[in-house]
Every structure is written in C-alpha cells, then in structure tokens.
Tab-separated table of C-alpha atoms in Angstrom:
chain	number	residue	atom	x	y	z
A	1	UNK	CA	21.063	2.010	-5.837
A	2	UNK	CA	18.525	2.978	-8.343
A	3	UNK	CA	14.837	3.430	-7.411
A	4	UNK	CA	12.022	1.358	-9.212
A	5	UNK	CA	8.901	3.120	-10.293
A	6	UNK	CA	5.728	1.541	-10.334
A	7	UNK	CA	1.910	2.415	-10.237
A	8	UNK	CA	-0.325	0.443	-8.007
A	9	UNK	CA	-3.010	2.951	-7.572
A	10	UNK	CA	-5.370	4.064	-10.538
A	11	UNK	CA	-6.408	7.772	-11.411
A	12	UNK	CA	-10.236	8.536	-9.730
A	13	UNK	CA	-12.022	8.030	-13.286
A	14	UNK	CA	-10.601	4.904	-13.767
A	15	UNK	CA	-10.704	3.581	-10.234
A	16	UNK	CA	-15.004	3.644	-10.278
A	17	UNK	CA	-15.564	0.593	-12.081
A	18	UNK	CA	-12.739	-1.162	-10.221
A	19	UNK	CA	-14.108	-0.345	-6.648
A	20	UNK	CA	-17.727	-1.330	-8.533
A	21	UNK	CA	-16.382	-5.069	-8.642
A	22	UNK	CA	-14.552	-4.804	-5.623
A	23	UNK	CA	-18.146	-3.429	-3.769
A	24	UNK	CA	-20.064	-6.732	-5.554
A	25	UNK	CA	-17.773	-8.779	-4.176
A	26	UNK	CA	-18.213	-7.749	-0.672
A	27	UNK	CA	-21.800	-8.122	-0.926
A	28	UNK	CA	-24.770	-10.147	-2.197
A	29	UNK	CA	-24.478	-13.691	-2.833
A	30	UNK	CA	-20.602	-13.398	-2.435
A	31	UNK	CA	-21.402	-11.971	1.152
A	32	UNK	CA	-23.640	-14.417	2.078
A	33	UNK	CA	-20.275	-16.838	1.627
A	34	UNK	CA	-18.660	-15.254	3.688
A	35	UNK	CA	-15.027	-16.406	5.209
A	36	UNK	CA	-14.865	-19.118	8.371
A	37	UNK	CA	-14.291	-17.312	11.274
A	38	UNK	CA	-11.302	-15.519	12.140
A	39	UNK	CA	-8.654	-17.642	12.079
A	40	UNK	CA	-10.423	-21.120	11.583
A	41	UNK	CA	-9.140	-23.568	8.919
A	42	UNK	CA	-10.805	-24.349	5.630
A	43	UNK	CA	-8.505	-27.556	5.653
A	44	UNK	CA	-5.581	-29.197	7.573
A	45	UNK	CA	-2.360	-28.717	5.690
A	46	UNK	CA	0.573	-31.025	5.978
A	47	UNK	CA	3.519	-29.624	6.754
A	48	UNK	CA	6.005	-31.918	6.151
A	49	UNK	CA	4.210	-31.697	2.400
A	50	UNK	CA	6.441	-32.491	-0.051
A	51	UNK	CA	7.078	-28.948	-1.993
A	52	UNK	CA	9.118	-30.497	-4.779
A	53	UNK	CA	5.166	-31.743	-6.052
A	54	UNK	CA	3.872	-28.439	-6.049
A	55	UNK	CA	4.419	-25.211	-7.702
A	56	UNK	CA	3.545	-21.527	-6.555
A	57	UNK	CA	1.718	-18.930	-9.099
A	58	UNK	CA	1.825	-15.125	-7.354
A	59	UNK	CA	-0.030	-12.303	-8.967
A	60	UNK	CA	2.124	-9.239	-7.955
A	61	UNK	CA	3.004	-5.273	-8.916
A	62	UNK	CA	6.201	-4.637	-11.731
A	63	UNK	CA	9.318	-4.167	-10.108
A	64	UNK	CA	7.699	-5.277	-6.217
A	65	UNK	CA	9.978	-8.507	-5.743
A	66	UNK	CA	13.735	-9.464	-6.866
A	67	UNK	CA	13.322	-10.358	-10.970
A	68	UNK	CA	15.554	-13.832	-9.783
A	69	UNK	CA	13.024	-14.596	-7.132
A	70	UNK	CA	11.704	-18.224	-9.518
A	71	UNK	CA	15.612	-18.818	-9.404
A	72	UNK	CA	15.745	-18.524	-6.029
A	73	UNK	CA	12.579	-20.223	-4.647
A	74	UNK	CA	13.388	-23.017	-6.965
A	75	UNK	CA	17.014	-23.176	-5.142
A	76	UNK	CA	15.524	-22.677	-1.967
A	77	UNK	CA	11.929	-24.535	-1.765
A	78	UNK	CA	12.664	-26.689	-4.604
A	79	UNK	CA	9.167	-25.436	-5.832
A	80	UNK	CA	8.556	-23.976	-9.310
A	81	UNK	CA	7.244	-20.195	-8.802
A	82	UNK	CA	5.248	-18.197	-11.742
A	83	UNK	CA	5.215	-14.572	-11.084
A	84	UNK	CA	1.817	-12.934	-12.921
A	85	UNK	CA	2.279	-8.890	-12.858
A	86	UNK	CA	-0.642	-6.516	-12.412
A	87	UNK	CA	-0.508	-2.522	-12.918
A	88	UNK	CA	-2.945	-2.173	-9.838
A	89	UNK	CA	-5.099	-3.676	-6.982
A	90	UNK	CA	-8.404	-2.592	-9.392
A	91	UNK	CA	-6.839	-4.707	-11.843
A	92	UNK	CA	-6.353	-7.926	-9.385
A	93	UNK	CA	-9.442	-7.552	-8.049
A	94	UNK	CA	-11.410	-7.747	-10.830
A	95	UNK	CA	-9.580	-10.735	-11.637
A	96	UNK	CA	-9.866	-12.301	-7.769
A	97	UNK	CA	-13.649	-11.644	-8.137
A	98	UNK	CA	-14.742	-12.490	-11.799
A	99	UNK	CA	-15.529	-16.080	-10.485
A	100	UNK	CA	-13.230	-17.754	-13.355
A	101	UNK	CA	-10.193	-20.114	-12.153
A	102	UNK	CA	-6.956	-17.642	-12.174
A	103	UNK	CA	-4.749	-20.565	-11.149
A	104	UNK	CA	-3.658	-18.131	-8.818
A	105	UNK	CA	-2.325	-19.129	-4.744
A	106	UNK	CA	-0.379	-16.262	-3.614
A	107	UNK	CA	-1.564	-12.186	-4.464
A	108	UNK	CA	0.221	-8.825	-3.382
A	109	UNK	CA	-3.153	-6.239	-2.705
A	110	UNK	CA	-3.219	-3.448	-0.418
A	111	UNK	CA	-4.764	-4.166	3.167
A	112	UNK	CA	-8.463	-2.719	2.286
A	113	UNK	CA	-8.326	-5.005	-0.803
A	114	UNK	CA	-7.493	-7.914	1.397
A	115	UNK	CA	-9.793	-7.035	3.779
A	116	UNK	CA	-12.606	-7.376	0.987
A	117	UNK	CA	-11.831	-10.318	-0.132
A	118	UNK	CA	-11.816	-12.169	3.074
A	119	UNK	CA	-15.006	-10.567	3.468
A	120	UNK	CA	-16.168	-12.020	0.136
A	121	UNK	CA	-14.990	-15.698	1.580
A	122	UNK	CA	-11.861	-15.835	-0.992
A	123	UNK	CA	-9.257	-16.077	1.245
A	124	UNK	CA	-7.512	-18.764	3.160
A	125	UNK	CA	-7.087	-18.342	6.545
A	126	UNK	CA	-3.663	-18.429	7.338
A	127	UNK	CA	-1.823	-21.486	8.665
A	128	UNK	CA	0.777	-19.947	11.346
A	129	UNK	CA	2.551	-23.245	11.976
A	130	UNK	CA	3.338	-23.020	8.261
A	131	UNK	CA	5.312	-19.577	8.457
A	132	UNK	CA	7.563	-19.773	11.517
A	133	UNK	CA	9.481	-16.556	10.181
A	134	UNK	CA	6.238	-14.641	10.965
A	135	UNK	CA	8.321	-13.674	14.162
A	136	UNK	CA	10.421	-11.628	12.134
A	137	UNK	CA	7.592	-9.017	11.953
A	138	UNK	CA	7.389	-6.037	14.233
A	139	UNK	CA	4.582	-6.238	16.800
A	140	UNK	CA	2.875	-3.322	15.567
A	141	UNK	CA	2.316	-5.487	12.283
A	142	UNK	CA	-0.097	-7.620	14.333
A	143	UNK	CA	-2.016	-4.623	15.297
A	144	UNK	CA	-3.354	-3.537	11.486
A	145	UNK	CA	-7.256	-2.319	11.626
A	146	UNK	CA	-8.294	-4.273	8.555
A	147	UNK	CA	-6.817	-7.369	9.930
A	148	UNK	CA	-5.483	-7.687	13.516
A	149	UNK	CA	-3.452	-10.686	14.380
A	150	UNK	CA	-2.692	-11.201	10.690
A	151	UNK	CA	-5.648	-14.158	10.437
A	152	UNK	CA	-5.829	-13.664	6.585
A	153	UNK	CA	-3.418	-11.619	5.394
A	154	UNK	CA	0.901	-11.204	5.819
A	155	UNK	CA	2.504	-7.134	5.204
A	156	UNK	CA	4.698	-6.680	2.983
A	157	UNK	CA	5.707	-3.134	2.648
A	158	UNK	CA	3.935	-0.637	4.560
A	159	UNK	CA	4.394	3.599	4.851
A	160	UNK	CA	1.668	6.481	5.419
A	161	UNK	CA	1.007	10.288	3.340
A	162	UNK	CA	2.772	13.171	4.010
A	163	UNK	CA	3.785	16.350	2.750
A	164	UNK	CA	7.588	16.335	0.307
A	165	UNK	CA	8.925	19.825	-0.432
A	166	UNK	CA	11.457	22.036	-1.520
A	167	UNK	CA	13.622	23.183	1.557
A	168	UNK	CA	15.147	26.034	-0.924
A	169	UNK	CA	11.886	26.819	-2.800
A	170	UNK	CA	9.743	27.233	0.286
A	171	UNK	CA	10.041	30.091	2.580
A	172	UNK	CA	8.239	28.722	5.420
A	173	UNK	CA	8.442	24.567	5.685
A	174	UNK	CA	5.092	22.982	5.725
A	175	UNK	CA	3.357	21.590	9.060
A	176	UNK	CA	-0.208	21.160	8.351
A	177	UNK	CA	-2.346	19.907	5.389
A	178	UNK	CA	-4.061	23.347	4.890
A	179	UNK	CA	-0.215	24.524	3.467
A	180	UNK	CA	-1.182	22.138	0.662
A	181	UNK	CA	-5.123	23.086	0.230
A	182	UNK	CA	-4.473	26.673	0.588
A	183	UNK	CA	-0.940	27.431	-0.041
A	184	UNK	CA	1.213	30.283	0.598
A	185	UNK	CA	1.497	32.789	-2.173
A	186	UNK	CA	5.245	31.492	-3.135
A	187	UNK	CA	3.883	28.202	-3.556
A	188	UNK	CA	0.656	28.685	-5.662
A	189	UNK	CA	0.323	26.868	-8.400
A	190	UNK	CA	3.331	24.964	-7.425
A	191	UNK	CA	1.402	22.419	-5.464
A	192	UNK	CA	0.230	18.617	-6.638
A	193	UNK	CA	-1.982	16.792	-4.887
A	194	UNK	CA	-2.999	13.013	-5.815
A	195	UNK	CA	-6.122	11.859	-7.649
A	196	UNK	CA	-6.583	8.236	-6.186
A	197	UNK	CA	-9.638	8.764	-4.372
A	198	UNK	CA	-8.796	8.115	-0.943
A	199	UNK	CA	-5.859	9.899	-0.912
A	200	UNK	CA	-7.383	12.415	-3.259
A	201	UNK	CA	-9.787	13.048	0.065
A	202	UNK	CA	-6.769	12.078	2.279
A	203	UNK	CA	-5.630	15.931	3.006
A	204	UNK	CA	-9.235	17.552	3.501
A	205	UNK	CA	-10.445	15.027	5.800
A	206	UNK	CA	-7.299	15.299	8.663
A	207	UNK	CA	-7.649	19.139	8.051
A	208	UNK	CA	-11.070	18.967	9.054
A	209	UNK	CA	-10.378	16.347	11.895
A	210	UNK	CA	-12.362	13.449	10.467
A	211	UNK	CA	-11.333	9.874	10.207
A	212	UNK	CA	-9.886	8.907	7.141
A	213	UNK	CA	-12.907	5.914	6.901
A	214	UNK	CA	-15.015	8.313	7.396
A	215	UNK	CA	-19.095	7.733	6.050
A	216	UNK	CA	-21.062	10.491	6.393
A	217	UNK	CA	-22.422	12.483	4.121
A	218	UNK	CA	-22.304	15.461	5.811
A	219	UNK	CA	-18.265	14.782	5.845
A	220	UNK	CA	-17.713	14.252	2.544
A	221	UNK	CA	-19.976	17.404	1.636
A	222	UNK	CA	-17.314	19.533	3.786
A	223	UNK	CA	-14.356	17.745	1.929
A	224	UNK	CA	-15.950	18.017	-1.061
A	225	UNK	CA	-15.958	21.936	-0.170
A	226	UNK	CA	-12.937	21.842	0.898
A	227	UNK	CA	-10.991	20.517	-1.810
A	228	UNK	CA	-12.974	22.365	-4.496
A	229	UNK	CA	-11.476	25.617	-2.919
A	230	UNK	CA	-8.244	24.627	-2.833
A	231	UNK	CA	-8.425	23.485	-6.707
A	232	UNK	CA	-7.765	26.831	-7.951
A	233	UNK	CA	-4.326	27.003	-6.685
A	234	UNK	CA	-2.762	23.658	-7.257
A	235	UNK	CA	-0.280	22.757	-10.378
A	236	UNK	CA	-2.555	19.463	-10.800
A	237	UNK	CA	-3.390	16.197	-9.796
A	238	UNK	CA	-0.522	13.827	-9.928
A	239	UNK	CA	-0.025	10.362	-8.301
A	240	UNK	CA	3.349	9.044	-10.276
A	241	UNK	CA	5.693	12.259	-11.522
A	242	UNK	CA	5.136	14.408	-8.333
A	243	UNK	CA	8.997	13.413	-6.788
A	244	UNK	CA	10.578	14.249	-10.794
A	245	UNK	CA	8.513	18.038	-10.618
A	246	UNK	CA	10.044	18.550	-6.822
A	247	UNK	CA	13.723	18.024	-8.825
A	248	UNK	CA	12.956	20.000	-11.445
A	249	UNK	CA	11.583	23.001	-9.297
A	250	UNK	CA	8.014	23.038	-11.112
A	251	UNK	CA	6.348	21.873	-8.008
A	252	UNK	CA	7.878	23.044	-4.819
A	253	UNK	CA	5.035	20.989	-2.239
A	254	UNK	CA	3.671	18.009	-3.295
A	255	UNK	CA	1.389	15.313	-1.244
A	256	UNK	CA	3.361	12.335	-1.816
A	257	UNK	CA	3.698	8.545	-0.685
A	258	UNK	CA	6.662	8.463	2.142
A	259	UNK	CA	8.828	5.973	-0.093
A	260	UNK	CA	7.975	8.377	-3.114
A	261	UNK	CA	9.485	10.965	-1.666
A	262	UNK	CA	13.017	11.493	-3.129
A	263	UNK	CA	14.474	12.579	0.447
A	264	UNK	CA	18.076	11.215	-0.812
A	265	UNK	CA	18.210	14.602	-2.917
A	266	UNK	CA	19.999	17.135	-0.640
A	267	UNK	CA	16.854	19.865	-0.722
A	268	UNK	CA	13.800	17.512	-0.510
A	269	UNK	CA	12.402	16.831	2.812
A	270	UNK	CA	9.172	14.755	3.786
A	271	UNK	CA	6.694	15.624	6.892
A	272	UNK	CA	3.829	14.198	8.362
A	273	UNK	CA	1.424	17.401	9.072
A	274	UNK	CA	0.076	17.410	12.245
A	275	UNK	CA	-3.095	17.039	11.578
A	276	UNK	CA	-2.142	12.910	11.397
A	277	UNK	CA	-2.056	10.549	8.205
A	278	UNK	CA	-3.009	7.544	7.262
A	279	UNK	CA	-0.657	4.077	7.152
A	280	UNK	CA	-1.249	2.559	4.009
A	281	UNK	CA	-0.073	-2.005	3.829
A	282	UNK	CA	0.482	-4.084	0.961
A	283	UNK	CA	-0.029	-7.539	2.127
A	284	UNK	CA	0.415	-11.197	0.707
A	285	UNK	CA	-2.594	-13.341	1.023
A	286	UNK	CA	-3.488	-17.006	-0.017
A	287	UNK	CA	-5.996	-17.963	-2.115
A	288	UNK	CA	-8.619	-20.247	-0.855
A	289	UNK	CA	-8.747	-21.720	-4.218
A	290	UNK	CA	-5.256	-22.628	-4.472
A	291	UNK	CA	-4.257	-26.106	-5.061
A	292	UNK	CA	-0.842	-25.663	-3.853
A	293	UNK	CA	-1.781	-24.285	0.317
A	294	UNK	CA	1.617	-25.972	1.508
A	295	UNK	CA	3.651	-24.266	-1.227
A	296	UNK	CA	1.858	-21.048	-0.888
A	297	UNK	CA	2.396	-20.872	3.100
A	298	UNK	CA	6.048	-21.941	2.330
A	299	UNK	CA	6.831	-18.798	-0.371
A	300	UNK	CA	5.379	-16.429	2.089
A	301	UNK	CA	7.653	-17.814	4.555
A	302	UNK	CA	10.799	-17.598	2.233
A	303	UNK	CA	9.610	-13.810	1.661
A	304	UNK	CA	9.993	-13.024	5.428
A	305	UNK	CA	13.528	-13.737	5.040
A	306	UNK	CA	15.807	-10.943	6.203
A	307	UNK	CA	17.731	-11.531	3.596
A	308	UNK	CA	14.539	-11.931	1.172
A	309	UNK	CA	12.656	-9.142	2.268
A	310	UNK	CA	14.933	-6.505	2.878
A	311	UNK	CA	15.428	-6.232	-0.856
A	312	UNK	CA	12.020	-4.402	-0.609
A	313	UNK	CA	12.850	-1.331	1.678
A	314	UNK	CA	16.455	-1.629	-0.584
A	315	UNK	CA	15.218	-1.136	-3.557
A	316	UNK	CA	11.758	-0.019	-3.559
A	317	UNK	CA	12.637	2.139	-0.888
A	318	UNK	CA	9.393	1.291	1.393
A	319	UNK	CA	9.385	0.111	4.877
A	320	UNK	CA	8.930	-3.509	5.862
A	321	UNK	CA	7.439	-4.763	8.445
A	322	UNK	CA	10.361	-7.135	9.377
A	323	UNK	CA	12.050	-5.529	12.114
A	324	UNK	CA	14.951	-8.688	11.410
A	325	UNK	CA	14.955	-7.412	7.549
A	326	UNK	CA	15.154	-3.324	9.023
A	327	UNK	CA	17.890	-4.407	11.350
A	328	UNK	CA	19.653	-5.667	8.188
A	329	UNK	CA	19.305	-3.503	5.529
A	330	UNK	CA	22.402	-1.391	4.344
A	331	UNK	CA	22.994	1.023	6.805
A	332	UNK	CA	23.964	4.139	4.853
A	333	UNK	CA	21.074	3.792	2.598
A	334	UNK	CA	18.799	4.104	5.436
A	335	UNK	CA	20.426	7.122	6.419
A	336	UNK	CA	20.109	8.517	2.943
A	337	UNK	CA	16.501	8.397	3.289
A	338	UNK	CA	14.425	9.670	5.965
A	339	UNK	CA	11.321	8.002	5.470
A	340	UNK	CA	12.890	4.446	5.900
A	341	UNK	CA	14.333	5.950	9.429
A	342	UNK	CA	10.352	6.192	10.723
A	343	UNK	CA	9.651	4.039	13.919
A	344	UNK	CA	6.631	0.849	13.885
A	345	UNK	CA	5.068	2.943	16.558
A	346	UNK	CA	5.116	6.265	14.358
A	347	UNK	CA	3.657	4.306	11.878
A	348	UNK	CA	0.990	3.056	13.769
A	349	UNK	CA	0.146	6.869	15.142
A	350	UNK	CA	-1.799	6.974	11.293
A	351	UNK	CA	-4.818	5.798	10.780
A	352	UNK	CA	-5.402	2.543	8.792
A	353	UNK	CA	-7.627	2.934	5.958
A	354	UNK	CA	-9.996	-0.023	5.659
A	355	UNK	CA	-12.211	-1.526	2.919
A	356	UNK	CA	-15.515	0.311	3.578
A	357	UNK	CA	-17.687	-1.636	1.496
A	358	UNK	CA	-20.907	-0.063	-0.077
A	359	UNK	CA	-19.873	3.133	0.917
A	360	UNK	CA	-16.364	3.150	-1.016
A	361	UNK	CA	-18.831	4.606	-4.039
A	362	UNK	CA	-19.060	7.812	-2.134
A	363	UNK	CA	-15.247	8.184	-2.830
A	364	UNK	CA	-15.773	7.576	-6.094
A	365	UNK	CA	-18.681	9.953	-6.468
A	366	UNK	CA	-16.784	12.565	-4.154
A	367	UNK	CA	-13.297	12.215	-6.700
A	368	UNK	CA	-15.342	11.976	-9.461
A	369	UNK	CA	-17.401	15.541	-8.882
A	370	UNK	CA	-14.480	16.530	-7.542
A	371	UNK	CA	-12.051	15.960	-11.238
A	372	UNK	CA	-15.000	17.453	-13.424
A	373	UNK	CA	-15.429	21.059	-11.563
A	374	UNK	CA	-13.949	23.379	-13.627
C-alpha cells in the first residue's frame, strides 16, 4: 500500500497573508452577516430531489479522495462531480472569501477554517435528514470544540501532534515536549520541529501548560522564549520531509503529524508527550452559495460510506471518524501502523484548536519573529 504525500499546511511566512483574509472574513461587514443560528435552515431542501439534474463541484487537497471518485458518484448518485484541488486551507480560503462566485458546493478545510467561515455567514447549515450515514460517525465526532453537534461542518480525517523517533538512534525514548525543545546531547541537532504557526507554537505551549488557543500576550512572550532557546539545537524547521530524515538517520526526533509518522518502518515509533496535544479535523462543509444543496448533502453522504471512506485511513493513512469505516478497514494494515490503532476517546484527550479570530495574527507575528532570529 503506498502512502500519498500531500501539503495542506503552509510554511509561517507564507501563512500571514492567508490568515490576513481568513481574519477579514471573520470580521467587519462579513461579521455583521453572520450565519443563522446553530443549526437553523437557510432553505428547505427536497429530499426526494432529483440528483440526476444536478451536479456537485468539491474544492479538495491532491491525493485526499479516490482519483475514480466522479466515476463512482456518477455510478452511484447519478450526479456529475468536479473535483477542484487546492495545495492548502490558505489557498481555499482566500478563494471562499474573495466575494467572487467559485461555483463551488462542497470544500475539504480544517475545523478552525470551517469554523471561520460559518462565522463569516458562508456556510450552510447542515441538513441531517439529508445524510442518514452520519450515524456511521463515532460519538466523540459530535463532540469537536469548533463545532459541536456537527451543525455546519462533517470530519473527514482527523489525528493530533506527537513526537516520531528513532528507537535505535535514541538512547532514552522521548516522553515530554521539552526532549524536543531541549534535547539530549545524542540528539542535538538531530531534531525538526514544524514551521506552521500553530504547530510551530504547538510544543512550547503544552510544555509550559497553556492551552493550545491560548491569547495572551504574556503566553506567547514565554513561548516565544521558549522556542527561541531551543532554536539553537534543532536540525530545522520542517513540515513535509521530517518522516524521509527519520529513515535516513539525519533526524533521529522529529515533531510530526500522527499519520506522518512512518510507524510501519520497524525502528520508528510515535508518542504523545505527556504534557497533552492537540486533535487537529479536516471537515467537509457546504457552501451556502451552492446551487446544487440536495446534491451536495447527497456526496457527503456517499463519502460516509464504509466502503467510501475507509479509503482515507487506507491510503492516506489518517484516522476517520467513521467508527463503521475503522471497523472495516484492512486489518493488518492497521496493525502495521500504530497511529491508526489510537482510540475516539484518546483522541478527544487533545485539545481542539479553534479559529481564534483577530488574535490568529499573534501566531503569525509570534512564527514570524520567531523564523527571522538568527
């Protein structure tokens, strides 16, 4: 089974002007349009609509959903589906929230990105009736911060931050985040960390016991601190090769995305530290300006397929959130890789990072002062 590679997140430099449009569109005269009410209705949708009149267009990362999926929704829905690809949510977003038409009814963003635009009074609240296979889902997928009870948005893959090493290259296995910000003398300069902002602040902030939405200033001054000192001894910042320097034996501790983590190799391993993690979601949502709401509510509904979704944990290697799609997957490849083996309820024990709105520019400030310290 070979493992896709994809980037979703952008480096810190690039990610400011992103966040910039995804901040306007959570505030001003966007905000003062806001969404209906959790879990109102813009409009009544028919659902014995006939689909074979409408089409789907989904906006979605490379390599995210089976390359026959128009083949199949076409067999299955009888609906025509156009698959748009973006490199990342800045990318969508500015897209979502440039005001133009996108022609657009179904898009893949991570939960804070959904959370924003519902904010912003883009979404559609979701019709339940129209998705009975949202029973597949786990529970716990009802129970996400940025959007409990799944009003505007549907998970997709989800997975938290941890810690991928070296079993053979280590001499003592890692526990806590400080054995990446201030490694042991074996593994200095042999550590990556990422760049993307949040995660970038992602293994200062549990050291130092603060939320991972945290505000304050005062906070970010100490992570700030914090992550300056521990500069000096890393190999670099890296959010894409980190899992191909663990193989090769240039990095031998690497802060890494669960389903990043090559765990199938025999002397990789993955831990959360105990300081906690986050748990990160990419979610499908629905466009309020779709034309096709029936169609839209129906391709989400095809996607919680076991059968359909499992592909993702299969081949992308992420959990789903579709405990019928987890009790299905193939068996031996779950074995072959920890990370998939991690419970709903472990999930859930990290903390959901959330759109925070004006205040996601002091990640960008914190990343940015943070990259240009020599």
């Amino acid at each position: 089974m070979s493992r896709t590679r994809f980037t979703r997140r952008l480096p810190a430099a690039a990610l400011a002007a992103g966040l910039a449009l995804a901040v306007s569109a959570c505030g001003g005269e966007a905000a003062d349009t806001a969404a209906p009410a959790a879990g109102a209705s813009s409009a009544r949708l028919d659902p014995n609509a006939d689909l074979s009149k409408q089409s789907v267009a989904i906006s979605v990362w490379a390599d995210y959903t089976p390359k026959d999926l128009p083949e199949r929704v076409k067999e299955k829905l009888k609906t025509n589906l156009k698959v748009t690809l973006h490199d990342t949510n800045e990318a969508i977003m500015a897209k979502l929230t440039s005001g133009a038409d996108t022609g657009l009814d179904v898009a893949f963003v991570s939960g804070q990105y959904a959370q924003a635009l519902n904010e912003a009074g883009l979404l559609e609240p979701l019709h339940p009736e129209l998705i009975p296979n949202l029973a597949n889902l786990y529970p716990e997928a009802k129970e996400l911060a940025f959007d409990k009870g799944n009003v505007f948005s549907v998970p997709y893959t989800w997975g938290t931050t941890g810690i991928c090493y070296r079993t053979d290259l280590v001499k003592t296995p890692p526990t806590s985040w400080n054995d990446i910000l201030s490694p042991p003398a074996d593994a200095v300069k042999k550590v990556t960390m990422m760049t993307t902002e949040r995660w970038l602040a992602l293994p200062a902030i549990k050291a130092l016991g603060m939320s991972v939405n945290t505000r304050s200033d005062d906070d970010l001054a100490k992570v700030k601190e914090k992550l300056l000192a521990a500069k000096p001894n890393l190999l670099g910042y890296d959010d894409t090769t980190f899992g191909d320097k663990l193989k090769s034996g240039e990095a031998v501790m690497v802060e890494a995305w669960d389903g990043w983590c090559p765990t199938s190799e025999k002397n990789i391993k993955f831990v959360v530290p105990k300081e906690g993690s986050d748990l990160w979601v990419d979610t499908m949502v629905v466009l309020k300006s779709s034309k096709n709401k029936e169609a839209a509510h129906a391709f989400i509904n095809y996607i919680l397929d076991p059968e359909i979704h499992r592909w993702a944990a299969e081949n992308i290697l992420y959990k789903v959130p579709n405990k019928a799609a987890m009790d299905a997957m193939d068996a031996k490849l779950k074995a072959a890789n920890a990370p998939l083996q991690m419970s709903p309820s472990d999930l859930l024990k990290g903390e959901s990072i959330v759109d925070l709105g004006e205040d996601s520019v002091k990640f960008t400030r914190l990343a940015t002062e943070v990259a240009a310290q020599q």
